Coordinates of C-alpha atoms in Angstrom, one line a residue:
M1 CA -24.7 0.8 55.9
G2 CA -25.9 -2.8 56.5
K3 CA -26.8 -2.8 52.5
H4 CA -23.2 -1.6 52.0
C5 CA -21.8 -4.5 54.2
V6 CA -23.7 -6.9 51.9
L7 CA -22.7 -5.6 49.0
T8 CA -19.0 -5.4 49.9
R9 CA -19.3 -8.9 50.9
G10 CA -20.9 -10.2 47.7
R11 CA -18.2 -8.2 45.9
N12 CA -15.3 -10.1 48.1
R13 CA -16.8 -13.4 47.3
L14 CA -17.4 -12.7 43.4
T15 CA -13.8 -11.6 43.7
A16 CA -12.7 -14.7 45.0
F17 CA -14.2 -17.0 42.7
V18 CA -13.7 -14.4 39.5
L19 CA -10.0 -13.9 40.0
P20 CA -8.6 -17.3 40.0
V21 CA -10.7 -18.2 37.1
L22 CA -9.2 -15.0 35.4
V23 CA -5.6 -15.8 36.3
M24 CA -6.2 -19.3 35.1
A25 CA -8.0 -18.0 31.9
A26 CA -4.5 -15.8 31.4
L27 CA -2.3 -18.9 32.3
L28 CA -4.0 -21.1 29.5
W29 CA -4.2 -18.2 27.0
G30 CA -0.6 -17.7 27.5
D31 CA 0.2 -21.4 27.3
A32 CA -2.0 -21.2 24.0
G33 CA 0.0 -18.5 22.7
S34 CA 3.0 -20.0 23.5
L35 CA 2.0 -23.2 22.1
A36 CA 1.0 -21.5 18.8
A37 CA 4.4 -19.7 18.7
K38 CA 6.0 -23.1 19.0
D39 CA 4.1 -24.8 16.4
A40 CA 5.0 -21.8 13.9
G41 CA 8.5 -21.9 15.1
E42 CA 8.7 -25.6 14.4
F43 CA 7.1 -25.1 10.8
Y44 CA 9.5 -21.7 9.9
K45 CA 12.8 -23.7 11.6
G46 CA 15.1 -24.3 8.5
K47 CA 12.5 -23.2 6.0
Q48 CA 12.5 -20.0 3.8
I49 CA 9.7 -17.5 3.0
S50 CA 9.0 -16.4 -0.4
L51 CA 8.2 -12.5 -0.8
I52 CA 6.6 -12.2 -4.3
V53 CA 7.0 -8.5 -5.6
G54 CA 4.1 -7.9 -8.1
Y55 CA 6.7 -5.6 -10.3
G56 CA 10.2 -5.8 -11.7
P57 CA 13.3 -4.8 -10.1
G58 CA 14.1 -1.4 -9.1
G59 CA 10.6 0.1 -8.7
G60 CA 9.4 1.4 -5.4
Y61 CA 7.5 -1.9 -4.5
D62 CA 10.4 -3.8 -5.0
V63 CA 12.5 -1.5 -2.7
Y64 CA 10.0 -1.7 -0.1
G65 CA 9.5 -5.6 -0.7
R66 CA 13.6 -6.2 -0.3
L67 CA 13.8 -3.8 2.7
L68 CA 11.3 -6.0 4.3
A69 CA 12.7 -9.4 3.0
R70 CA 16.1 -8.5 4.8
H71 CA 14.9 -8.0 8.3
I72 CA 11.3 -9.6 9.0
G73 CA 12.9 -13.3 8.8
R74 CA 14.3 -12.8 12.3
H75 CA 11.2 -11.8 14.0
V76 CA 9.2 -15.0 12.6
P77 CA 9.4 -18.1 15.3
G78 CA 12.0 -20.3 13.8
Q79 CA 13.8 -17.3 11.9
P80 CA 13.1 -18.6 8.5
G81 CA 15.3 -17.1 5.5
V82 CA 13.4 -14.6 3.2
V83 CA 14.0 -14.9 -0.7
V84 CA 12.7 -12.2 -3.1
Q85 CA 10.8 -13.6 -6.4
N86 CA 9.7 -10.4 -8.9
M87 CA 6.5 -11.5 -10.8
P88 CA 5.8 -8.4 -12.8
G89 CA 2.8 -8.4 -15.2
A90 CA -0.6 -6.3 -15.5
G91 CA 0.1 -3.7 -12.8
S92 CA 0.6 -6.5 -10.4
L93 CA -2.7 -8.3 -11.2
V94 CA -0.7 -11.2 -12.3
A95 CA 1.2 -11.6 -8.6
T96 CA -2.2 -10.7 -6.8
N97 CA -3.9 -13.6 -8.6
Y98 CA -0.6 -16.1 -8.0
L99 CA -1.0 -15.2 -4.0
Y100 CA -4.4 -15.8 -4.0
R101 CA -5.2 -18.6 -6.2
I102 CA -2.1 -21.0 -6.6
A103 CA 0.7 -19.8 -4.0
P104 CA 0.8 -22.0 -1.0
K105 CA -1.4 -21.4 1.3
D106 CA 0.7 -22.6 4.6
G107 CA 2.5 -19.6 5.4
S108 CA 5.6 -20.0 3.3
V109 CA 4.6 -17.2 0.7
I110 CA 3.8 -13.4 1.3
G111 CA 3.8 -10.8 -1.3
I112 CA 3.5 -7.0 -2.0
F113 CA 1.4 -5.5 -4.8
A114 CA 0.0 -2.4 -6.1
R115 CA -2.0 -0.5 -3.7
N116 CA -5.3 0.0 -5.7
M117 CA -5.4 -4.0 -6.1
P118 CA -8.1 -4.1 -3.2
L119 CA -10.2 -1.4 -5.0
V120 CA -9.8 -3.4 -8.5
G121 CA -11.0 -6.5 -6.7
L122 CA -13.9 -5.0 -5.1
L123 CA -14.9 -3.4 -8.5
G124 CA -14.1 -6.6 -10.6
T125 CA -13.2 -4.0 -13.3
K126 CA -10.9 -6.3 -15.0
Q127 CA -12.2 -9.7 -16.3
N128 CA -9.2 -11.6 -15.1
V129 CA -9.5 -10.3 -11.2
Q130 CA -9.5 -13.9 -9.4
F131 CA -9.3 -12.5 -6.0
D132 CA -11.4 -11.3 -3.3
P133 CA -9.5 -8.6 -1.2
T134 CA -11.5 -9.3 1.9
R135 CA -9.9 -12.8 2.0
F136 CA -6.2 -12.3 2.0
T137 CA -4.3 -13.0 5.3
W138 CA -3.2 -9.1 5.7
L139 CA -0.1 -8.2 7.0
G140 CA -0.2 -4.6 7.0
S141 CA 1.3 -1.9 5.0
S142 CA 4.7 -0.5 5.3
S143 CA 3.4 3.2 4.1
S144 CA 0.2 5.1 4.5
L145 CA 1.8 8.2 2.8
A146 CA 2.4 10.2 5.8
N147 CA 5.6 11.6 4.8
D148 CA 5.2 10.4 1.0
A149 CA 2.7 10.9 -1.9
Y150 CA 2.0 9.7 -5.5
V151 CA 3.0 12.3 -7.7
L152 CA 3.1 13.5 -11.4
L153 CA 6.7 13.9 -12.3
V154 CA 7.4 15.7 -15.3
R155 CA 10.5 16.8 -17.2
K156 CA 11.5 20.7 -16.9
T157 CA 12.0 20.3 -20.5
A158 CA 8.8 19.1 -21.6
A159 CA 6.5 21.3 -23.6
V160 CA 4.0 21.1 -20.9
N161 CA 5.1 21.2 -17.6
T162 CA 2.6 23.2 -15.3
I163 CA -0.6 23.3 -14.0
A164 CA -1.9 26.3 -16.0
E165 CA -0.3 24.7 -19.2
L166 CA -1.9 21.4 -18.7
R167 CA -5.3 23.1 -18.4
R168 CA -4.8 25.5 -21.4
V169 CA -7.1 25.1 -24.4
G170 CA -5.1 24.2 -27.4
A171 CA -1.6 23.5 -25.4
P172 CA 0.5 20.4 -26.3
T173 CA -0.6 17.0 -24.9
L174 CA 1.5 15.9 -21.9
V175 CA 2.6 12.1 -22.7
I176 CA 3.4 9.9 -19.6
G177 CA 4.1 6.4 -19.4
S178 CA 2.0 3.7 -17.5
T179 CA 1.9 -0.2 -16.8
A180 CA -1.5 -1.5 -17.2
E181 CA -5.0 -0.9 -16.8
G182 CA -6.3 -0.8 -13.2
A183 CA -2.7 0.3 -12.1
S184 CA -2.3 3.4 -10.5
S185 CA 0.1 4.8 -13.3
D186 CA -3.0 4.2 -15.4
A187 CA -5.7 5.2 -13.4
M188 CA -4.5 8.5 -12.3
P189 CA -4.0 10.1 -16.0
N190 CA -7.7 9.2 -16.3
V191 CA -8.3 11.2 -13.1
M192 CA -6.5 14.2 -14.4
R193 CA -8.0 14.2 -17.5
E194 CA -11.5 13.6 -16.3
L195 CA -11.6 15.4 -13.0
L196 CA -8.8 17.8 -13.2
G197 CA -9.3 18.9 -16.8
F198 CA -5.5 18.1 -18.0
N199 CA -4.8 17.6 -21.4
I200 CA -2.9 14.3 -20.7
K201 CA -2.3 11.2 -22.5
A202 CA -0.8 7.7 -20.9
I203 CA 1.1 5.4 -23.0
G204 CA 0.9 1.6 -21.8
G205 CA 2.8 -1.2 -21.9
Y206 CA 5.6 -0.8 -19.6
T207 CA 6.4 -3.6 -17.5
D208 CA 7.6 -1.9 -14.6
S209 CA 9.1 1.2 -12.8
G210 CA 12.2 0.4 -14.0
Q211 CA 11.3 0.7 -17.7
L212 CA 9.1 3.8 -17.1
F213 CA 12.6 5.5 -15.5
L214 CA 14.3 4.3 -18.6
A215 CA 11.6 5.7 -20.9
I216 CA 12.1 9.1 -19.3
E217 CA 15.7 9.4 -19.5
R218 CA 15.3 8.2 -23.3
G219 CA 12.8 11.2 -24.0
E220 CA 10.3 8.7 -25.2
I221 CA 7.7 10.3 -22.5
D222 CA 7.5 13.5 -20.7
G223 CA 7.1 12.1 -17.3
R224 CA 4.9 9.4 -15.0
T225 CA 3.1 9.2 -11.9
V226 CA 5.0 7.2 -9.3
G227 CA 5.4 7.4 -5.2
L228 CA 8.0 10.1 -4.5
S229 CA 9.9 7.9 -2.0
A230 CA 10.5 5.4 -5.1
V231 CA 12.1 8.6 -6.9
R232 CA 14.2 9.3 -3.9
S233 CA 15.2 5.6 -3.6
N234 CA 16.1 5.2 -7.2
K235 CA 16.9 8.5 -8.8
P236 CA 17.7 10.9 -5.8
D237 CA 19.2 13.3 -8.3
W238 CA 16.0 14.0 -10.1
L239 CA 14.4 15.8 -7.2
K240 CA 17.4 18.4 -6.6
P241 CA 16.7 21.9 -7.5
D242 CA 19.0 21.6 -10.7
G243 CA 17.8 18.2 -11.2
P244 CA 15.8 17.4 -14.4
M245 CA 12.6 16.7 -13.3
K246 CA 9.6 18.6 -11.3
V247 CA 6.5 17.4 -8.9
I248 CA 3.4 18.7 -10.5
I249 CA 0.7 17.3 -8.3
A250 CA 0.5 15.0 -5.3
F251 CA -2.2 12.2 -4.9
G252 CA -3.1 10.3 -1.8
R253 CA -2.9 12.8 0.7
D254 CA -5.4 15.7 2.3
T255 CA -2.6 17.9 3.0
R256 CA 0.4 19.2 1.3
L257 CA 3.9 17.7 1.5
K258 CA 6.1 19.5 4.1
D259 CA 9.0 19.4 1.5
Y260 CA 6.7 20.5 -1.2
P261 CA 4.8 23.5 0.0
D262 CA 4.0 24.7 -3.4
V263 CA 2.9 21.4 -5.1
P264 CA -1.0 21.0 -4.6
I265 CA -2.8 18.3 -3.7
A266 CA -5.5 16.6 -6.1
R267 CA -8.5 17.5 -4.2
E268 CA -7.6 20.9 -4.4
L269 CA -7.8 21.0 -8.1
A270 CA -10.9 19.2 -8.5
K271 CA -13.5 20.7 -11.1
G272 CA -16.3 20.7 -8.6
D273 CA -17.8 18.6 -5.4
R274 CA -18.5 15.7 -7.0
E275 CA -15.3 15.6 -8.7
R276 CA -13.5 16.0 -5.0
R277 CA -15.5 13.2 -3.7
L278 CA -14.6 11.1 -6.4
I279 CA -10.9 11.6 -6.0
E280 CA -11.4 11.1 -1.9
A281 CA -12.8 7.9 -2.5
I282 CA -10.1 6.9 -5.3
E283 CA -7.4 7.8 -2.7
V284 CA -8.6 5.6 0.2
P285 CA -6.4 2.9 -1.1
Y286 CA -3.4 4.9 -0.8
K287 CA -3.5 4.6 2.8
L288 CA -2.3 1.1 1.9
S289 CA 0.8 2.5 -0.1
R290 CA 2.9 -0.7 0.1
P291 CA 0.4 -3.4 1.2
F292 CA 1.8 -7.1 2.1
A293 CA -0.4 -10.0 2.4
A294 CA -0.4 -13.7 2.6
P295 CA -2.8 -15.9 0.7
P296 CA -6.2 -16.6 2.2
G297 CA -6.3 -20.2 4.5
V298 CA -3.1 -19.6 6.2
P299 CA -3.3 -21.8 9.6
P300 CA -4.1 -19.3 12.2
E301 CA -0.8 -19.7 14.6
R302 CA 1.2 -19.1 11.2
A303 CA -1.2 -16.2 10.1
K304 CA -0.4 -14.8 13.6
A305 CA 3.3 -15.5 13.8
L306 CA 3.7 -13.4 10.3
Q307 CA 1.4 -10.7 11.6
N308 CA 3.3 -10.3 14.6
A309 CA 6.7 -10.4 12.6
F310 CA 5.4 -7.6 10.6
V311 CA 4.4 -5.2 13.9
K312 CA 7.6 -6.2 15.3
V313 CA 10.0 -5.1 11.9
H314 CA 8.6 -1.9 11.7
Q315 CA 9.8 -1.1 15.3
D316 CA 13.3 -2.5 14.7
R317 CA 16.1 -0.2 14.5
Q318 CA 18.1 -1.9 11.9
F319 CA 15.1 -1.9 9.6
L320 CA 14.0 1.8 10.3
Q321 CA 17.8 2.8 9.9
E322 CA 17.9 1.5 6.5
A323 CA 14.5 2.7 5.3
E324 CA 15.7 6.4 6.5
K325 CA 19.0 6.2 4.7
A326 CA 17.0 5.0 1.6
G327 CA 14.7 7.8 2.1
L328 CA 11.4 5.4 2.4
D329 CA 8.3 6.5 4.3
I330 CA 7.7 4.1 7.2
S331 CA 4.3 4.8 8.9
P332 CA 2.7 1.6 9.1
V333 CA -0.8 0.4 8.9
F334 CA -1.3 -3.5 10.4
A335 CA -4.0 -6.0 9.4
A336 CA -7.1 -4.9 11.3
E337 CA -6.8 -1.5 9.9
V338 CA -6.3 -2.9 6.4
L339 CA -9.6 -4.7 6.6
E340 CA -11.2 -1.4 7.8
L341 CA -10.0 0.3 5.2
I342 CA -11.3 -2.2 2.7
G343 CA -14.6 -1.9 4.2
K344 CA -14.6 2.3 3.7
V345 CA -14.0 1.5 0.1
A346 CA -16.8 -1.1 -0.1
A347 CA -19.0 1.2 1.6
T348 CA -18.7 4.0 -1.3
P349 CA -22.0 4.8 -2.5
P350 CA -22.9 2.7 -5.4
D351 CA -23.0 6.2 -8.2
L352 CA -19.3 6.9 -7.1
L353 CA -18.3 3.2 -7.3
R354 CA -19.5 3.0 -11.1
S355 CA -17.9 6.4 -11.8
I356 CA -14.8 5.0 -10.2
E357 CA -14.9 1.9 -12.3
K358 CA -15.2 4.0 -15.4
L359 CA -12.2 5.9 -14.6
I360 CA -10.0 3.1 -13.4
G361 CA -11.1 1.1 -16.9
G362 CA -10.8 4.2 -18.9
R363 CA -14.1 3.9 -20.3

């Protein structure tokens, strides 16, 4: 009993000492947070944030970028305006390099680029990769493909438009369009050919999604790989039962899409266990389906302001209503989880990374 009283008195004395310290620390932390927000507000007031889109107008990345630009400004201290600047080239590598090396590092520029740029950066597949994906000031991703997928979309009138035909020896080659080496639209045909056994060929050189859509309409190509949400927002009639296109296979998911229960996911069709493991590793970046970042070295208070604004905008009713109307998947991933996912890619066994590098580079 006496020991219990001594312990109780000890806890009371400790509480009497610690509680005021904790309260003071909380007040000081709150003051520091308020000062940081005030500093960020003073910087952004009356200014304009540039949002760089790594593709041309009309594609999925452009749609997500413009949606964010219309709403995020009111959640940044000082409520700056936000303007979109399209910077297509090399599957968004031009924009990614610009954001990392050239763009002002004062918090006045943010950007969206291809989902697999972090993987390309870690691999160093292309000689002109000029960025370290771990050093960007990450904001997050608007979509983790929770209700979306990266799909192979093919014209119903194409000579080959089923999985069985794509695998049949002697069948015609399916010709699809792509942007640039290392971009999703170029890497996935290699995956389908090497890991799934599809007879498929990708024609490169298209600068952006709009050109690829147009090439399909002209009959230049049989189809393309594309985010399903991009088709829903740009060509919704294509996905109707009587529309001209059909979805053949879905990437970036571990379950089939609810709206497309008959469409298999890529890992279901893998030729063997190693191929399935490779597909799973390649699909990790698809959790960052629409990634947004600022350059490295943004002052901490402005970086925090942008990251907080990114969280808040994905809870904004106007933003969510507009996204739903456009058929966009909003299943956000925020800054800390982005770095975790990049770390997961970096931890891929070396032998698999070498195989992934060959697939992405087409070698």
